[in-house]
Amino acid sequence: MRDAYLEAVDSAIGLLSAQPVADQWGRPSCLADWSVGGLAAHLASQVSLTARVLASPAGRQQPIPLLEHYARAAWVRADVDDEVNVSIRASADAVSAAGPAKLLAQTRQARADVAVTLDEQPLDRVFVIPWQGWALTLHDYLVTRMMEIAVHSDDLAVSIGVEPPRLPDQVLDPVLTLLAGLAVQRHGQPAVLRAFARKERAPSSVAAF
């Protein structure tokens, strides 16, 4: 899992370093109310946030299951103009204001810091997620970051008109497992099963978010 997360990070850094990202920094992205620069900053935050979590003391709370994490998270069912999503965009815009070169340098440094700290942490160690207030194991936390990297790398690639990075199986498998679980949580088991297996009965969408 540690190696998978770092592979996902390296993939994100490769995309962030692409010249079209810098060239289109201030333009709208494919996501409503997000600029390319803001989206790039949000993608990069999946590294800096991990550095922040790893630097925090181990939590004493009981960790919650991964799907429960998303059931509790306010942003999952919030509209684009709800306060929680406006706050996420504002935070990303503030970081992106420093420009692409600084963001890339900060992300590479965060990756180096994380690589050192990650080796010292057991995957069952419990961390309180500072911006949520509840706890996850390190294993489950890394899955959440890999999902964010996979999804937002696709968003950023579409926004700048390039092919999204191809992720290795050790990254993609846990991401798809998580997204499938979230889709079942949102739409129900029959809808997701039919979407995967029966096109004649498939619903129009089983999107996880």
Short mmCIF file of C-alpha atoms in Angstrom, two decimals:
data_model
loop_
_atom_site.label_atom_id
_atom_site.label_comp_id
_atom_site.label_asym_id
_atom_site.label_seq_id
_atom_site.Cartn_x
_atom_site.Cartn_y
_atom_site.Cartn_z
CA MET A 1 0.00 0.00 0.00
CA ARG A 2 2.86 2.41 0.76
CA ASP A 3 4.44 1.71 -2.63
CA ALA A 4 1.07 2.03 -4.36
CA TYR A 5 0.44 5.42 -2.79
CA LEU A 6 3.88 6.71 -3.80
CA GLU A 7 3.31 5.45 -7.35
CA ALA A 8 0.06 7.40 -7.43
CA VAL A 9 1.86 10.48 -6.14
CA ASP A 10 4.57 10.15 -8.79
CA SER A 11 1.88 9.88 -11.45
CA ALA A 12 0.22 13.05 -10.16
CA ILE A 13 3.53 14.93 -10.10
CA GLY A 14 4.17 13.86 -13.67
CA LEU A 15 0.83 15.34 -14.72
CA LEU A 16 1.35 18.51 -12.67
CA SER A 17 4.68 19.06 -14.41
CA ALA A 18 3.11 18.91 -17.90
CA GLN A 19 3.49 22.23 -19.71
CA PRO A 20 -0.23 22.54 -20.59
CA VAL A 21 -1.01 22.77 -16.87
CA ALA A 22 1.12 25.89 -16.52
CA ASP A 23 -0.07 27.29 -19.86
CA GLN A 24 -3.75 26.99 -18.89
CA TRP A 25 -3.37 27.77 -15.17
CA GLY A 26 -5.96 30.55 -15.01
CA ARG A 27 -8.50 29.02 -17.38
CA PRO A 28 -11.67 27.19 -16.31
CA SER A 29 -11.30 23.45 -15.76
CA CYS A 30 -13.83 20.79 -16.68
CA LEU A 31 -15.28 21.06 -13.15
CA ALA A 32 -17.79 23.78 -12.37
CA ASP A 33 -16.23 26.80 -10.62
CA TRP A 34 -12.73 25.30 -10.64
CA SER A 35 -9.81 26.83 -12.51
CA VAL A 36 -7.07 24.59 -13.89
CA GLY A 37 -4.72 26.03 -11.26
CA GLY A 38 -7.18 25.41 -8.45
CA LEU A 39 -7.75 21.86 -9.60
CA ALA A 40 -3.98 21.30 -9.83
CA ALA A 41 -3.59 22.62 -6.28
CA HIS A 42 -6.32 20.28 -5.05
CA LEU A 43 -4.61 17.34 -6.73
CA ALA A 44 -1.30 18.35 -5.16
CA SER A 45 -2.94 18.60 -1.74
CA GLN A 46 -3.31 14.82 -1.70
CA VAL A 47 0.43 14.79 -1.01
CA SER A 48 0.69 17.76 1.35
CA LEU A 49 -2.29 16.58 3.40
CA THR A 50 -0.63 13.18 3.82
CA ALA A 51 2.53 14.85 5.07
CA ARG A 52 0.36 16.71 7.59
CA VAL A 53 -1.42 13.55 8.74
CA LEU A 54 1.79 11.56 9.10
CA ALA A 55 3.31 14.30 11.21
CA SER A 56 0.41 14.20 13.67
CA PRO A 57 0.41 12.01 16.79
CA ALA A 58 -1.30 8.64 16.65
CA GLY A 59 -5.00 8.85 17.44
CA ARG A 60 -6.65 7.21 20.41
CA GLN A 61 -10.06 7.05 18.77
CA GLN A 62 -11.45 3.85 17.34
CA PRO A 63 -10.97 3.98 13.57
CA ILE A 64 -14.12 3.90 11.48
CA PRO A 65 -14.60 1.76 8.34
CA LEU A 66 -13.69 3.30 5.01
CA LEU A 67 -17.24 3.49 3.65
CA GLU A 68 -18.41 5.07 6.90
CA HIS A 69 -15.81 7.80 6.36
CA TYR A 70 -17.61 8.80 3.16
CA ALA A 71 -21.06 8.39 4.69
CA ARG A 72 -20.08 11.00 7.28
CA ALA A 73 -18.17 13.42 5.04
CA ALA A 74 -20.26 16.52 4.35
CA TRP A 75 -18.85 17.17 0.87
CA VAL A 76 -20.01 13.85 -0.57
CA ARG A 77 -23.66 14.86 -0.94
CA ALA A 78 -23.19 18.64 -0.94
CA ASP A 79 -24.01 20.78 -3.98
CA VAL A 80 -21.30 22.71 -5.76
CA ASP A 81 -22.38 25.96 -4.06
CA ASP A 82 -22.68 24.54 -0.55
CA GLU A 83 -20.32 25.97 2.03
CA VAL A 84 -18.14 22.88 2.33
CA ASN A 85 -17.39 22.77 -1.40
CA VAL A 86 -16.95 26.53 -1.66
CA SER A 87 -14.40 26.28 1.15
CA ILE A 88 -12.50 23.47 -0.60
CA ARG A 89 -12.29 25.52 -3.80
CA ALA A 90 -11.24 28.66 -1.95
CA SER A 91 -8.43 26.80 -0.21
CA ALA A 92 -7.19 25.38 -3.52
CA ASP A 93 -7.39 28.79 -5.20
CA ALA A 94 -5.35 30.34 -2.41
CA VAL A 95 -2.60 27.76 -2.89
CA SER A 96 -2.69 28.07 -6.68
CA ALA A 97 -2.15 31.83 -6.47
CA ALA A 98 1.59 31.19 -5.97
CA GLY A 99 1.75 29.71 -9.47
CA PRO A 100 2.59 26.34 -11.04
CA ALA A 101 6.34 26.35 -10.41
CA LYS A 102 5.99 26.86 -6.67
CA LEU A 103 3.19 24.30 -6.39
CA LEU A 104 5.30 21.72 -8.20
CA ALA A 105 8.33 22.39 -5.99
CA GLN A 106 6.23 22.14 -2.82
CA THR A 107 4.64 18.91 -3.99
CA ARG A 108 7.98 17.31 -4.79
CA GLN A 109 9.26 18.27 -1.35
CA ALA A 110 6.11 16.89 0.30
CA ARG A 111 6.59 13.64 -1.64
CA ALA A 112 10.16 13.34 -0.35
CA ASP A 113 9.02 14.00 3.23
CA VAL A 114 6.18 11.50 2.99
CA ALA A 115 8.42 8.78 1.55
CA VAL A 116 10.69 8.97 4.60
CA THR A 117 7.90 9.12 7.20
CA LEU A 118 5.74 6.48 5.54
CA ASP A 119 8.37 3.79 5.99
CA GLU A 120 8.22 4.31 9.75
CA GLN A 121 4.45 3.86 10.07
CA PRO A 122 2.57 0.56 10.39
CA LEU A 123 -0.46 0.36 8.13
CA ASP A 124 -2.74 -0.35 11.10
CA ARG A 125 -1.67 2.82 12.91
CA VAL A 126 -4.65 5.04 13.69
CA PHE A 127 -4.68 8.70 12.70
CA VAL A 128 -7.31 11.30 13.47
CA ILE A 129 -8.10 13.13 10.24
CA PRO A 130 -7.71 16.78 11.32
CA TRP A 131 -10.27 18.27 8.92
CA GLN A 132 -12.90 15.63 9.78
CA GLY A 133 -12.48 14.84 13.46
CA TRP A 134 -12.67 11.05 13.19
CA ALA A 135 -10.02 8.39 12.79
CA LEU A 136 -8.89 6.01 10.04
CA THR A 137 -6.12 3.47 9.82
CA LEU A 138 -3.18 4.53 7.72
CA HIS A 139 -4.09 1.83 5.17
CA ASP A 140 -7.58 3.25 4.66
CA TYR A 141 -6.36 6.83 4.66
CA LEU A 142 -3.93 6.02 1.83
CA VAL A 143 -6.78 4.47 -0.17
CA THR A 144 -8.72 7.74 0.17
CA ARG A 145 -5.76 9.71 -1.18
CA MET A 146 -5.21 7.30 -4.08
CA MET A 147 -8.87 7.65 -5.04
CA GLU A 148 -8.55 11.45 -4.97
CA ILE A 149 -5.41 11.30 -7.08
CA ALA A 150 -6.98 8.95 -9.63
CA VAL A 151 -10.20 10.94 -10.01
CA HIS A 152 -8.64 14.41 -10.03
CA SER A 153 -5.82 13.36 -12.34
CA ASP A 154 -8.52 12.45 -14.84
CA ASP A 155 -10.27 15.79 -14.21
CA LEU A 156 -7.05 17.72 -14.75
CA ALA A 157 -6.07 15.75 -17.85
CA VAL A 158 -9.47 16.37 -19.44
CA SER A 159 -9.23 20.05 -18.52
CA ILE A 160 -5.93 20.54 -20.36
CA GLY A 161 -6.68 18.21 -23.27
CA VAL A 162 -4.25 15.38 -22.60
CA GLU A 163 -4.66 11.68 -21.96
CA PRO A 164 -5.01 10.83 -18.26
CA PRO A 165 -2.11 8.94 -16.68
CA ARG A 166 -2.37 5.16 -16.70
CA LEU A 167 -2.23 3.90 -13.15
CA PRO A 168 -0.71 0.54 -12.18
CA ASP A 169 -3.00 -2.21 -10.92
CA GLN A 170 -1.82 -1.86 -7.34
CA VAL A 171 -3.18 1.70 -7.39
CA LEU A 172 -6.27 1.15 -9.52
CA ASP A 173 -7.57 -2.02 -7.83
CA PRO A 174 -8.18 -0.50 -4.36
CA VAL A 175 -9.52 2.69 -5.96
CA LEU A 176 -12.07 0.79 -8.04
CA THR A 177 -13.02 -1.36 -5.04
CA LEU A 178 -13.68 1.79 -3.03
CA LEU A 179 -15.67 3.47 -5.82
CA ALA A 180 -17.75 0.33 -6.34
CA GLY A 181 -18.53 0.20 -2.63
CA LEU A 182 -19.52 3.86 -2.63
CA ALA A 183 -21.71 3.32 -5.70
CA VAL A 184 -23.51 0.47 -3.93
CA GLN A 185 -23.90 2.66 -0.86
CA ARG A 186 -25.48 5.39 -2.96
CA HIS A 187 -27.50 3.47 -5.57
CA GLY A 188 -28.03 0.02 -4.10
CA GLN A 189 -26.63 -3.37 -4.99
CA PRO A 190 -29.01 -4.23 -7.88
CA ALA A 191 -28.28 -0.98 -9.72
CA VAL A 192 -24.51 -1.45 -9.58
CA LEU A 193 -24.67 -5.15 -10.45
CA ARG A 194 -26.84 -4.36 -13.49
CA ALA A 195 -24.57 -1.52 -14.57
CA PHE A 196 -21.61 -3.90 -14.61
CA ALA A 197 -23.32 -6.98 -16.02
CA ARG A 198 -26.62 -6.27 -17.77
CA LYS A 199 -26.70 -3.36 -20.24
CA GLU A 200 -30.40 -3.97 -20.97
CA ARG A 201 -31.25 -3.26 -17.31
CA ALA A 202 -28.44 -0.84 -16.47
CA PRO A 203 -29.43 2.46 -14.84
CA SER A 204 -28.35 5.71 -16.44
CA SER A 205 -25.71 6.29 -13.75
CA VAL A 206 -24.12 4.56 -10.79
CA ALA A 207 -21.61 7.33 -10.12
CA ALA A 208 -20.13 7.12 -6.65
CA PHE A 209 -20.39 10.91 -6.15
#
